[in-house]
Short mmCIF file of C-alpha atoms (C1' of nucleotides) in Angstrom, two decimals:
data_model
loop_
_atom_site.label_atom_id
_atom_site.label_comp_id
_atom_site.label_asym_id
_atom_site.label_seq_id
_atom_site.Cartn_x
_atom_site.Cartn_y
_atom_site.Cartn_z
CA UNK A 1 -63.22 47.53 24.40
CA UNK A 2 -60.89 47.20 27.02
CA UNK A 3 -57.50 48.08 28.63
CA UNK A 4 -54.46 46.36 30.69
CA UNK A 5 -51.91 48.73 32.21
CA UNK A 6 -49.09 47.14 33.38
CA UNK A 7 -46.66 48.80 35.65
CA UNK A 8 -42.91 48.00 35.79
CA UNK A 9 -40.04 47.61 33.21
CA UNK A 10 -41.08 47.19 29.74
CA UNK A 11 -38.86 44.24 28.79
CA UNK A 12 -39.54 42.55 31.94
CA UNK A 13 -43.54 42.85 31.15
CA UNK A 14 -43.19 41.97 27.51
CA UNK A 15 -41.10 38.98 28.48
CA UNK A 16 -43.88 37.73 30.45
CA UNK A 17 -46.63 38.37 27.38
CA UNK A 18 -47.85 34.99 25.50
CA UNK A 19 -47.12 34.50 22.12
CA UNK A 20 -49.19 36.14 19.54
CA UNK A 21 -51.60 38.13 21.56
CA UNK A 22 -50.93 41.43 20.10
CA UNK A 23 -51.95 42.84 16.86
CA UNK A 24 -49.98 46.06 16.29
CA UNK A 25 -47.18 47.84 18.39
CA UNK A 26 -47.22 51.71 18.42
CA UNK A 27 -44.66 53.08 21.03
CA UNK A 28 -42.33 56.00 21.51
CA UNK A 29 -39.04 54.70 22.98
CA UNK A 30 -37.36 56.96 25.95
CA UNK A 31 -34.35 57.72 23.36
CA UNK A 32 -32.66 59.67 26.02
CA UNK A 33 -32.57 57.50 28.96
CA UNK A 34 -32.37 54.39 27.29
CA UNK A 35 -28.97 54.09 26.78
CA UNK A 36 -27.62 57.64 25.81
CA UNK A 37 -25.61 59.76 28.49
CA UNK A 38 -26.10 63.06 29.68
CA UNK A 39 -22.87 63.93 28.31
CA UNK A 40 -23.89 63.00 24.69
CA UNK A 41 -27.16 64.83 25.19
CA UNK A 42 -25.50 68.07 25.83
CA UNK A 43 -22.59 68.25 24.28
CA UNK A 44 -21.83 67.36 20.81
CA UNK A 45 -22.62 63.97 19.64
CA UNK A 46 -19.76 61.48 19.78
CA UNK A 47 -19.39 61.16 16.08
CA UNK A 48 -19.24 64.94 15.34
CA UNK A 49 -16.26 64.83 17.44
CA UNK A 50 -14.19 62.75 15.36
CA UNK A 51 -15.18 63.66 12.14
CA UNK A 52 -13.69 67.21 11.72
CA UNK A 53 -10.63 65.91 9.91
CA UNK A 54 -10.38 65.67 6.36
CA UNK A 55 -10.19 61.91 6.16
CA UNK A 56 -12.82 59.66 5.86
CA UNK A 57 -13.91 57.57 8.87
CA UNK A 58 -14.90 54.33 9.58
CA UNK A 59 -17.76 54.57 12.25
CA UNK A 60 -16.90 50.81 13.06
CA UNK A 61 -13.45 52.18 14.37
CA UNK A 62 -14.77 54.19 16.96
CA UNK A 63 -16.55 51.35 19.73
CA UNK A 64 -16.14 54.05 22.53
CA UNK A 65 -17.64 56.80 20.95
CA UNK A 66 -20.95 54.80 19.73
CA UNK A 67 -21.20 52.84 23.13
CA UNK A 68 -24.27 54.92 23.92
CA UNK A 69 -25.84 54.54 20.59
CA UNK A 70 -24.81 50.73 20.39
CA UNK A 71 -26.19 50.06 23.79
CA UNK A 72 -29.59 52.11 22.78
CA UNK A 73 -29.70 49.52 19.59
CA UNK A 74 -29.27 46.25 21.63
CA UNK A 75 -31.89 47.38 24.36
CA UNK A 76 -34.35 48.64 21.60
CA UNK A 77 -33.61 45.31 19.53
CA UNK A 78 -34.33 42.82 22.82
CA UNK A 79 -37.63 44.72 23.37
CA UNK A 80 -38.59 44.99 19.78
CA UNK A 81 -37.80 41.20 19.53
CA UNK A 82 -40.22 40.31 22.30
CA UNK A 83 -42.57 42.28 20.76
CA UNK A 84 -42.45 40.48 17.61
CA UNK A 85 -42.69 37.06 19.34
CA UNK A 86 -46.10 38.79 21.15
CA UNK A 87 -47.41 40.07 17.45
CA UNK A 88 -49.66 37.86 15.57
CA UNK A 89 -48.49 37.29 11.79
CA UNK A 90 -49.12 40.52 9.66
CA UNK A 91 -48.79 42.69 12.41
CA UNK A 92 -47.44 46.53 12.34
CA UNK A 93 -44.93 47.92 14.68
CA UNK A 94 -44.37 51.82 14.47
CA UNK A 95 -41.71 52.99 16.64
CA UNK A 96 -41.28 57.04 17.07
CA UNK A 97 -37.94 58.15 16.78
CA UNK A 98 -35.86 61.93 16.28
CA UNK A 99 -33.60 62.20 13.38
CA UNK A 100 -30.55 61.31 15.14
CA UNK A 101 -31.59 57.67 16.40
CA UNK A 102 -33.25 57.03 13.15
CA UNK A 103 -30.56 55.02 11.50
CA UNK A 104 -30.11 53.08 14.71
CA UNK A 105 -34.00 52.94 15.26
CA UNK A 106 -34.09 50.94 11.72
CA UNK A 107 -31.61 48.72 12.27
CA UNK A 108 -32.87 47.43 15.97
CA UNK A 109 -36.30 47.29 14.30
CA UNK A 110 -35.02 45.16 11.45
CA UNK A 111 -32.76 43.07 13.89
CA UNK A 112 -35.87 42.35 15.80
CA UNK A 113 -37.28 40.58 13.00
CA UNK A 114 -39.78 43.11 11.34
CA UNK A 115 -39.45 44.25 7.92
CA UNK A 116 -39.03 47.63 7.65
CA UNK A 117 -41.53 49.21 5.54
CA UNK A 118 -41.45 52.72 5.68
CA UNK A 119 -40.38 55.97 7.46
CA UNK A 120 -43.33 58.85 8.20
CA UNK A 121 -42.48 62.21 8.97
CA UNK A 122 -44.68 63.73 11.65
CA UNK A 123 -43.95 67.71 11.59
CA UNK A 124 -44.44 69.64 14.54
CA UNK A 125 -45.36 73.18 12.98
CA UNK A 126 -44.73 75.12 16.01
CA UNK A 127 -40.87 74.65 16.86
CA UNK A 128 -38.40 76.89 17.24
CA UNK A 129 -36.52 78.18 14.31
CA UNK A 130 -32.47 77.56 13.93
CA UNK A 131 -30.46 80.56 13.50
CA UNK A 132 -27.69 79.87 10.30
CA UNK A 133 -29.68 77.01 8.98
CA UNK A 134 -32.66 74.43 9.08
CA UNK A 135 -35.20 74.12 11.69
CA UNK A 136 -35.67 70.46 13.30
CA UNK A 137 -39.42 70.61 13.06
CA UNK A 138 -40.01 66.73 12.69
CA UNK A 139 -39.87 63.56 14.03
CA UNK A 140 -40.15 60.13 12.49
CA UNK A 141 -42.07 56.97 12.54
CA UNK A 142 -40.48 54.00 11.33
CA UNK A 143 -42.75 51.04 10.66
CA UNK A 144 -42.11 47.43 9.87
CA UNK A 145 -44.44 44.27 9.41
CA UNK A 146 -44.22 40.99 10.79
CA UNK A 147 -44.25 38.71 7.68
CA UNK A 148 -46.24 40.66 5.01
CA UNK A 149 -48.60 43.32 4.86
CA UNK A 150 -52.52 42.44 4.56
CA UNK A 151 -53.22 43.73 1.50
CA UNK A 152 -56.89 42.30 1.73
CA UNK A 153 -58.05 45.53 3.97
CA UNK A 154 -59.76 48.33 2.34
CA UNK A 155 -57.29 50.64 4.18
CA UNK A 156 -55.23 53.66 3.01
CA UNK A 157 -53.58 55.51 5.75
CA UNK A 158 -51.71 59.12 5.10
CA UNK A 159 -48.01 59.53 4.33
CA UNK A 160 -47.17 62.14 6.77
CA UNK A 161 -48.68 64.14 9.88
CA UNK A 162 -48.56 67.65 10.46
CA UNK A 163 -49.60 68.47 13.99
CA UNK A 164 -48.43 69.98 17.14
CA UNK A 165 -47.81 68.90 20.26
CA UNK A 166 -50.77 69.35 22.73
CA UNK A 167 -50.50 72.45 24.62
CA UNK A 168 -53.09 72.72 27.11
CA UNK A 169 -53.78 70.07 29.12
CA UNK A 170 -50.34 68.48 28.15
CA UNK A 171 -49.29 66.11 31.24
CA UNK A 172 -46.09 64.58 29.76
CA UNK A 173 -43.09 66.35 27.74
CA UNK A 174 -43.14 64.00 24.54
CA UNK A 175 -47.26 63.60 24.71
CA UNK A 176 -48.51 62.95 21.11
CA UNK A 177 -51.56 64.82 19.70
CA UNK A 178 -54.64 62.25 20.10
CA UNK A 179 -55.45 62.89 16.17
CA UNK A 180 -52.24 61.46 15.17
CA UNK A 181 -52.25 58.52 17.18
CA UNK A 182 -55.81 57.72 15.97
CA UNK A 183 -54.73 57.61 12.90
CA UNK A 184 -51.87 55.22 13.44
CA UNK A 185 -53.82 52.78 15.60
CA UNK A 186 -56.24 52.17 12.48
CA UNK A 187 -53.33 49.89 11.10
CA UNK A 188 -54.30 47.58 13.91
CA UNK A 189 -57.64 45.43 12.76
CA UNK A 190 -60.97 46.57 14.28
CA UNK A 191 -61.46 44.83 17.68
CA UNK A 192 -57.88 43.83 17.87
CA UNK A 193 -55.02 44.78 20.54
CA UNK A 194 -52.21 47.59 20.23
CA UNK A 195 -49.47 47.17 22.48
CA UNK A 196 -47.51 50.14 23.68
CA UNK A 197 -44.43 49.36 26.33
CA UNK A 198 -43.76 53.13 26.88
CA UNK A 199 -47.27 54.18 27.76
CA UNK A 200 -46.32 57.54 29.07
CA UNK A 201 -49.66 59.52 29.62
CA UNK A 202 -51.57 57.35 27.44
CA UNK A 203 -52.28 58.78 24.32
CA UNK A 204 -51.95 55.94 22.08
CA UNK A 205 -54.26 53.97 24.26
CA UNK A 206 -56.89 56.89 24.49
CA UNK A 207 -56.51 56.71 20.49
CA UNK A 208 -56.90 52.90 20.56
CA UNK A 209 -59.92 53.08 22.55
CA UNK A 210 -61.43 55.79 20.49
CA UNK A 211 -60.89 53.84 17.41
CA UNK A 212 -62.32 50.68 18.87
CA UNK A 213 -59.40 48.61 19.71
CA UNK A 214 -58.16 47.24 22.89
CA UNK A 215 -55.22 48.43 24.52
CA UNK A 216 -52.17 46.61 26.44
CA UNK A 217 -49.70 49.06 27.74
CA UNK A 218 -46.89 49.48 30.25
CA UNK A 219 -45.33 52.23 31.96
CA UNK A 220 -42.54 52.35 34.75
CA UNK A 221 -43.17 55.43 36.78
CA UNK A 222 -46.02 55.35 38.96
CA UNK A 223 -46.60 59.13 38.05
CA UNK A 224 -47.24 58.40 34.93
CA UNK A 225 -48.84 55.20 35.20
CA UNK A 226 -51.63 56.86 37.33
CA UNK A 227 -51.96 59.36 34.62
CA UNK A 228 -52.42 56.81 32.01
CA UNK A 229 -54.92 54.89 34.06
CA UNK A 230 -56.81 57.87 34.67
CA UNK A 231 -57.18 58.77 30.88
CA UNK A 232 -57.83 55.42 29.91
CA UNK A 233 -60.69 54.79 32.51
CA UNK A 234 -62.07 58.06 31.42
CA UNK A 235 -62.18 57.20 28.11
CA UNK A 236 -64.09 54.00 28.90
CA UNK A 237 -67.00 55.43 31.18
CA UNK A 238 -67.02 58.55 28.63
CA UNK A 239 -67.52 55.70 26.00
CA UNK A 240 -70.29 54.23 28.43
CA UNK A 241 -71.87 57.16 28.73
CA UNK A 242 -72.04 58.23 24.83
CA UNK A 243 -73.72 54.64 24.32
CA UNK A 244 -75.91 54.88 27.23
CA UNK A 245 -76.74 58.48 26.62
CA UNK A 246 -79.32 58.14 23.25
CA UNK A 247 -80.94 55.55 25.14
CA UNK A 248 -81.93 57.55 28.10
CA UNK B 1 -23.34 85.06 -11.45
CA UNK B 2 -21.86 82.13 -13.65
CA UNK B 3 -22.28 78.60 -13.93
CA UNK B 4 -19.38 75.48 -15.19
CA UNK B 5 -21.06 72.20 -16.49
CA UNK B 6 -18.66 69.59 -16.34
CA UNK B 7 -19.62 66.62 -18.49
CA UNK B 8 -18.29 63.27 -17.06
CA UNK B 9 -18.32 60.99 -13.88
CA UNK B 10 -18.78 62.70 -10.87
CA UNK B 11 -15.97 61.30 -8.63
CA UNK B 12 -13.69 61.86 -11.52
CA UNK B 13 -14.40 65.27 -11.90
CA UNK B 14 -14.20 66.08 -8.10
CA UNK B 15 -10.89 64.83 -7.85
CA UNK B 16 -9.96 67.31 -9.86
CA UNK B 17 -11.33 69.95 -8.19
CA UNK B 18 -9.20 72.46 -6.06
CA UNK B 19 -9.28 72.46 -2.27
CA UNK B 20 -11.96 74.78 -0.56
CA UNK B 21 -13.60 76.32 -3.59
CA UNK B 22 -16.77 75.29 -2.86
CA UNK B 23 -19.54 76.74 -0.57
CA UNK B 24 -22.25 74.34 -0.51
CA UNK B 25 -22.71 70.86 -1.73
CA UNK B 26 -26.55 70.22 -2.64
CA UNK B 27 -27.47 67.03 -4.81
CA UNK B 28 -29.57 64.10 -5.23
CA UNK B 29 -27.53 60.81 -6.03
CA UNK B 30 -28.89 58.15 -8.21
CA UNK B 31 -30.11 55.86 -4.84
CA UNK B 32 -30.88 52.76 -6.37
CA UNK B 33 -34.11 51.96 -4.27
CA UNK B 34 -37.50 51.12 -5.66
CA UNK B 35 -37.74 47.49 -5.56
CA UNK B 36 -38.21 44.46 -2.83
CA UNK B 37 -35.43 42.32 -4.47
CA UNK B 38 -32.00 43.51 -5.43
CA UNK B 39 -32.60 42.40 -8.73
CA UNK B 40 -35.72 44.60 -8.71
CA UNK B 41 -33.24 47.52 -8.02
CA UNK B 42 -30.27 46.68 -9.78
CA UNK B 43 -31.48 45.06 -13.05
CA UNK B 44 -34.43 47.54 -13.89
CA UNK B 45 -33.72 51.08 -15.57
CA UNK B 46 -34.57 53.77 -13.38
CA UNK B 47 -37.70 54.59 -16.03
CA UNK B 48 -38.80 51.13 -15.93
CA UNK B 49 -38.91 51.24 -11.86
CA UNK B 50 -40.24 54.81 -11.38
CA UNK B 51 -42.95 55.35 -14.00
CA UNK B 52 -46.40 53.90 -14.48
CA UNK B 53 -46.50 51.46 -17.25
CA UNK B 54 -48.91 53.69 -19.23
CA UNK B 55 -47.56 56.91 -18.65
CA UNK B 56 -47.54 59.13 -21.87
CA UNK B 57 -44.77 61.30 -21.18
CA UNK B 58 -41.05 60.40 -22.44
CA UNK B 59 -38.42 60.94 -20.16
CA UNK B 60 -35.16 59.87 -21.05
CA UNK B 61 -33.43 57.45 -18.52
CA UNK B 62 -30.57 58.18 -16.22
CA UNK B 63 -27.46 56.31 -15.26
CA UNK B 64 -26.29 55.13 -11.91
CA UNK B 65 -28.80 53.13 -10.60
CA UNK B 66 -27.54 49.63 -10.57
CA UNK B 67 -25.57 49.62 -7.42
CA UNK B 68 -26.06 47.53 -4.55
CA UNK B 69 -26.50 48.85 -1.13
CA UNK B 70 -22.96 48.36 0.44
CA UNK B 71 -21.00 49.54 -2.87
CA UNK B 72 -23.68 52.41 -2.74
CA UNK B 73 -22.40 53.39 0.69
CA UNK B 74 -18.66 53.22 -0.32
CA UNK B 75 -19.11 55.01 -3.35
CA UNK B 76 -21.25 57.55 -1.67
CA UNK B 77 -18.60 57.86 0.68
CA UNK B 78 -15.86 58.45 -1.64
CA UNK B 79 -17.81 61.16 -3.57
CA UNK B 80 -18.56 63.16 -0.23
CA UNK B 81 -15.27 62.86 0.61
CA UNK B 82 -13.97 64.49 -2.33
CA UNK B 83 -16.74 66.97 -1.71
CA UNK B 84 -15.41 68.00 1.60
CA UNK B 85 -11.91 68.33 0.71
CA UNK B 86 -13.21 71.03 -2.28
CA UNK B 87 -15.46 72.68 0.33
CA UNK B 88 -14.67 75.73 2.20
CA UNK B 89 -15.25 75.77 6.31
CA UNK B 90 -18.68 75.96 7.40
CA UNK B 91 -19.78 74.64 4.31
CA UNK B 92 -22.90 72.63 4.30
CA UNK B 93 -23.98 69.64 2.38
CA UNK B 94 -27.23 68.47 1.51
CA UNK B 95 -27.87 65.26 0.10
CA UNK B 96 -31.34 63.85 -1.14
CA UNK B 97 -32.37 59.96 0.18
CA UNK B 98 -34.96 57.89 0.31
CA UNK B 99 -36.56 56.08 3.09
CA UNK B 100 -34.58 52.73 2.39
CA UNK B 101 -31.33 54.55 1.87
CA UNK B 102 -31.66 56.89 4.69
CA UNK B 103 -29.32 55.18 7.38
CA UNK B 104 -26.88 54.21 4.30
CA UNK B 105 -26.71 57.94 3.39
CA UNK B 106 -26.11 59.30 7.12
CA UNK B 107 -23.24 56.88 7.17
CA UNK B 108 -21.69 58.14 4.12
CA UNK B 109 -22.26 61.55 5.17
CA UNK B 110 -20.56 61.07 8.30
CA UNK B 111 -17.57 58.84 7.16
CA UNK B 112 -16.60 61.51 4.65
CA UNK B 113 -16.15 63.74 7.65
CA UNK B 114 -19.35 66.11 7.44
CA UNK B 115 -20.88 66.49 10.90
CA UNK B 116 -24.72 65.50 10.12
CA UNK B 117 -27.12 68.24 11.42
CA UNK B 118 -30.51 67.09 10.67
CA UNK B 119 -32.84 65.55 8.22
CA UNK B 120 -35.40 67.48 6.57
CA UNK B 121 -38.88 65.91 5.03
CA UNK B 122 -39.82 66.66 1.50
CA UNK B 123 -43.53 65.80 1.31
CA UNK B 124 -44.92 65.12 -1.92
CA UNK B 125 -48.57 65.20 -1.78
CA UNK B 126 -49.45 63.60 -4.99
CA UNK B 127 -48.16 60.23 -4.19
CA UNK B 128 -49.20 56.65 -4.97
CA UNK B 129 -51.49 55.05 -2.16
CA UNK B 130 -50.63 52.13 -0.78
CA UNK B 131 -53.66 49.40 0.24
CA UNK B 132 -53.31 48.05 3.70
CA UNK B 133 -50.73 50.73 4.99
CA UNK B 134 -49.59 53.77 5.17
CA UNK B 135 -48.13 55.43 1.95
CA UNK B 136 -44.88 56.43 1.18
CA UNK B 137 -45.44 60.13 0.24
CA UNK B 138 -41.57 61.60 1.25
CA UNK B 139 -38.25 61.67 0.56
CA UNK B 140 -35.52 63.30 2.88
CA UNK B 141 -32.67 65.73 2.68
CA UNK B 142 -29.97 64.83 5.03
CA UNK B 143 -27.63 67.75 5.70
CA UNK B 144 -24.10 68.16 7.42
CA UNK B 145 -21.55 70.95 8.20
CA UNK B 146 -17.68 70.85 7.64
CA UNK B 147 -16.94 72.14 11.17
CA UNK B 148 -19.44 74.20 12.71
CA UNK B 149 -22.49 76.05 11.40
CA UNK B 150 -21.93 79.66 10.65
CA UNK B 151 -24.10 81.35 13.42
CA UNK B 152 -23.77 84.87 12.36
CA UNK B 153 -25.75 84.57 9.55
CA UNK B 154 -29.22 86.18 9.85
CA UNK B 155 -30.58 83.23 7.99
CA UNK B 156 -33.68 81.14 9.47
CA UNK B 157 -34.93 78.13 6.84
CA UNK B 158 -37.70 75.82 7.03
CA UNK B 159 -37.56 72.55 8.51
CA UNK B 160 -39.69 70.78 6.07
CA UNK B 161 -40.91 70.98 2.38
CA UNK B 162 -44.36 70.24 0.77
CA UNK B 163 -44.01 70.42 -2.89
CA UNK B 164 -45.36 68.58 -5.82
CA UNK B 165 -42.39 67.48 -8.20
CA UNK B 166 -43.09 69.20 -11.38
CA UNK B 167 -45.79 68.23 -13.75
CA UNK B 168 -45.84 70.33 -16.79
CA UNK B 169 -42.63 70.53 -18.61
CA UNK B 170 -40.93 68.06 -16.72
CA UNK B 171 -37.92 66.68 -18.31
CA UNK B 172 -36.33 64.16 -15.76
CA UNK B 173 -37.92 61.67 -13.62
CA UNK B 174 -36.57 62.70 -10.33
CA UNK B 175 -36.62 66.60 -10.91
CA UNK B 176 -37.10 68.54 -8.06
CA UNK B 177 -39.19 71.84 -7.83
CA UNK B 178 -37.42 74.82 -8.55
CA UNK B 179 -38.85 76.73 -5.33
CA UNK B 180 -37.48 73.78 -3.20
CA UNK B 181 -34.19 74.09 -4.37
CA UNK B 182 -34.14 77.88 -4.18
CA UNK B 183 -34.75 77.98 -0.25
CA UNK B 184 -32.12 74.84 -0.05
CA UNK B 185 -29.25 77.12 -2.02
CA UNK B 186 -29.65 79.90 0.45
CA UNK B 187 -27.85 77.89 2.87
CA UNK B 188 -24.45 78.92 0.72
CA UNK B 189 -23.61 82.35 1.32
CA UNK B 190 -24.80 85.02 -1.35
CA UNK B 191 -22.19 85.07 -4.08
CA UNK B 192 -20.90 81.89 -3.14
CA UNK B 193 -20.80 78.90 -5.22
CA UNK B 194 -22.98 75.74 -5.19
CA UNK B 195 -21.63 72.25 -6.06
CA UNK B 196 -24.11 69.63 -7.29
CA UNK B 197 -22.01 66.21 -8.81
CA UNK B 198 -25.41 65.05 -10.11
CA UNK B 199 -26.92 67.89 -11.97
CA UNK B 200 -29.19 65.93 -13.89
CA UNK B 201 -31.51 68.53 -15.44
CA UNK B 202 -29.94 71.26 -13.26
CA UNK B 203 -32.79 72.57 -11.11
CA UNK B 204 -30.15 72.82 -8.45
CA UNK B 205 -28.23 75.33 -10.71
CA UNK B 206 -31.18 76.99 -11.99
CA UNK B 207 -32.10 77.79 -8.06
CA UNK B 208 -28.48 79.00 -7.48
CA UNK B 209 -28.27 81.31 -10.27
CA UNK B 210 -31.96 82.77 -9.21
CA UNK B 211 -30.71 82.97 -5.88
CA UNK B 212 -27.50 84.62 -6.99
CA UNK B 213 -25.32 82.07 -6.15
CA UNK B 214 -22.58 80.57 -8.55
CA UNK B 215 -22.71 77.04 -9.94
CA UNK B 216 -20.66 74.23 -10.70
CA UNK B 217 -22.46 70.95 -11.84
CA UNK B 218 -21.22 67.37 -13.27
CA UNK B 219 -23.35 65.46 -15.19
CA UNK B 220 -22.35 61.78 -16.70
CA UNK B 221 -25.53 61.86 -19.18
CA UNK B 222 -24.82 63.86 -22.58
CA UNK B 223 -28.38 64.14 -22.85
CA UNK B 224 -29.18 65.42 -19.75
CA UNK B 225 -26.00 67.47 -19.68
CA UNK B 226 -27.46 69.25 -22.66
CA UNK B 227 -30.58 70.02 -21.38
CA UNK B 228 -29.13 71.80 -18.15
CA UNK B 229 -26.61 73.65 -20.20
CA UNK B 230 -30.01 74.85 -22.22
CA UNK B 231 -31.89 75.62 -18.87
CA UNK B 232 -28.95 77.08 -17.05
CA UNK B 233 -27.98 79.16 -20.32
CA UNK B 234 -31.42 80.47 -20.43
CA UNK B 235 -31.73 81.47 -16.63
CA UNK B 236 -28.14 84.09 -17.40
CA UNK B 237 -29.69 84.97 -20.29
CA UNK B 238 -33.02 85.51 -18.76
CA UNK B 239 -31.54 87.32 -15.64
CA UNK B 240 -29.39 89.41 -18.00
CA UNK B 241 -33.07 90.67 -19.78
CA UNK B 242 -34.77 91.28 -16.48
CA UNK B 243 -31.50 93.18 -15.61
CA UNK B 244 -31.42 95.13 -18.81
CA UNK B 245 -35.14 95.62 -18.73
CA UNK B 246 -35.54 98.51 -16.59
CA UNK B 247 -32.96 100.47 -18.21
CA UNK B 248 -34.14 100.35 -21.70
"C1'" DG C 1 -62.65 84.43 -13.10
"C1'" DA C 2 -63.17 81.12 -9.38
"C1'" DC C 3 -64.82 76.83 -9.30
"C1'" DT C 4 -66.05 72.36 -11.05
"C1'" DC C 5 -64.88 68.14 -13.47
"C1'" DG C 6 -62.30 64.54 -15.59
"C1'" DC C 7 -58.16 62.52 -16.78
"C1'" DA C 8 -53.55 61.24 -16.58
"C1'" DT C 9 -49.55 60.16 -13.40
"C1'" DG C 10 -46.78 58.75 -9.43
"C1'" DA C 11 -37.74 58.06 -7.28
"C1'" DA C 12 -44.77 52.64 -5.97
"C1'" DT C 13 -45.56 48.05 -4.60
"C1'" DC C 14 -46.99 43.39 -5.45
"C1'" DA C 15 -48.23 39.03 -7.69
"C1'" DC C 16 -47.35 35.76 -10.99
"C1'" DG C 17 -44.92 33.35 -14.31
"C1'" DG C 18 -40.61 32.01 -16.19
"C1'" DC C 19 -35.37 30.61 -15.64
"C1'" DC D 1 -37.07 26.35 -4.36
"C1'" DG D 2 -35.36 30.56 -5.00
"C1'" DC D 3 -34.17 34.29 -7.84
"C1'" DC D 4 -35.31 37.12 -11.49
"C1'" DG D 5 -37.93 39.75 -14.47
"C1'" DT D 6 -42.53 41.95 -16.29
"C1'" DG D 7 -47.33 43.42 -15.79
"C1'" DA D 8 -51.36 45.11 -12.70
"C1'" DT D 9 -53.38 47.40 -9.65
"C1'" DT D 10 -53.91 52.01 -6.32
"C1'" DC D 11 -56.09 56.79 -5.25
"C1'" DA D 12 -55.11 61.36 -3.82
"C1'" DT D 13 -53.39 65.21 -6.46
"C1'" DG D 14 -52.54 68.75 -10.04
"C1'" DC D 15 -53.57 70.45 -14.38
"C1'" DG D 16 -56.66 71.42 -18.39
"C1'" DA D 17 -60.81 72.30 -20.30
"C1'" DG D 18 -65.26 73.64 -19.86
"C1'" DT D 19 -69.33 76.69 -17.25
#
DNA sequence: GACTCGCATGAATCACGGC
DNA sequence: CGCCGTGATTCATGCGAGT
């Protein structure tokens, strides 16, 4: 098993990848920085502001208010289009999103050419309750296929995940539990290559290596690139150690 | 506690409701999904689409599963707009959907004026596995508010549900577990009124009455209107019995 | 009665044949 | 050739029967 970690902008790096060199795309795009403004994060959503009257509204009539969402959509579409090009036939793309960006993410996924095939809830039991209503305890993983799903594989994967975010040893805000990622990377054939354009602290890569898949990652922040590189390298040497161990 | 069950078309009945007579809308519209091609979705009956060929049970078909996506959106928008008008300030609408119709449902909810506030996964553990990929084991409940959420209530509701469809005594293909519905109706203030424009076998109403909320339902199919009426009446007399019991 | 065993089922999904 | 409709297939789970 091996990994490659590119330091730089996801879109730029993806454009330089050759065609059909990837067997799965698993990623958590930064949906707070990829086009949404700070005002949208802190105040009510753009849509909410205009939906308090009692008439039905056509969302297409509010281009200004939707601009943040729309630019997120076009940016993600472009990124997923490049990923599509770099992916082999029957590849699967898995994209994390929160409930707010879920429709936009499904648009981007499909506009990029992937056939949307399902939505998998990831439930985080340790989330803050909400007074007066239902708490928001889940994220969603949208997945799509390039072409058709390979039905010859004897593979049956779960329809949901229940796992808390890692607590001890957590190095990234949105760090994913490795046990969840290990299930996800199994959608990639063994020995194939998993791409994560937003590597972050590298959990996708760690999971891929543990499940005997190769990994290609991209990370813009030098800090997290270092963190991910450290974790991935440790994973490989650990692996070597484990392999070497019994022989000693 | 009391209930009213209208027999007829949901939109027609809703248009006749007075303003601000409802405190919560909880419903599961017939969202024709289930199928790859449009014909698979629109031409087959619900029963043919959703039940196994060798199933021994004899559940009646239900109407309304013959819309394409665009007409589904405008139809649901109009319906939710009428519901919005009939709802009091701070009312909550909860709409069931599957992954395929989730973006469309969120559009309709918002276009009708509701402020989309979250998506709640309902996980059905007993669902068909899928060879070569992730199984589809959940439905989603989109919820929105008219105006703002009432934060004065000392109410903390779950962020997800895990429950199997009722198996014994089931009368409707898409019948919901009453224990789930009892959690949902709690979003309506006690003594308030819950509206379900697609009553089906009436689980929303049963849950509402059990949680001491009034219920207004609409059902087009005469068969299911009868079934729902029976269940609701039984609920009330049972309730009376329970109330009368200790006094005897 | 807790527990195992066996069997029917699923708001699915896919392949194939017909129009 | 593409769209349309029918039948076969899948296994984790829940329920009922039996120990």
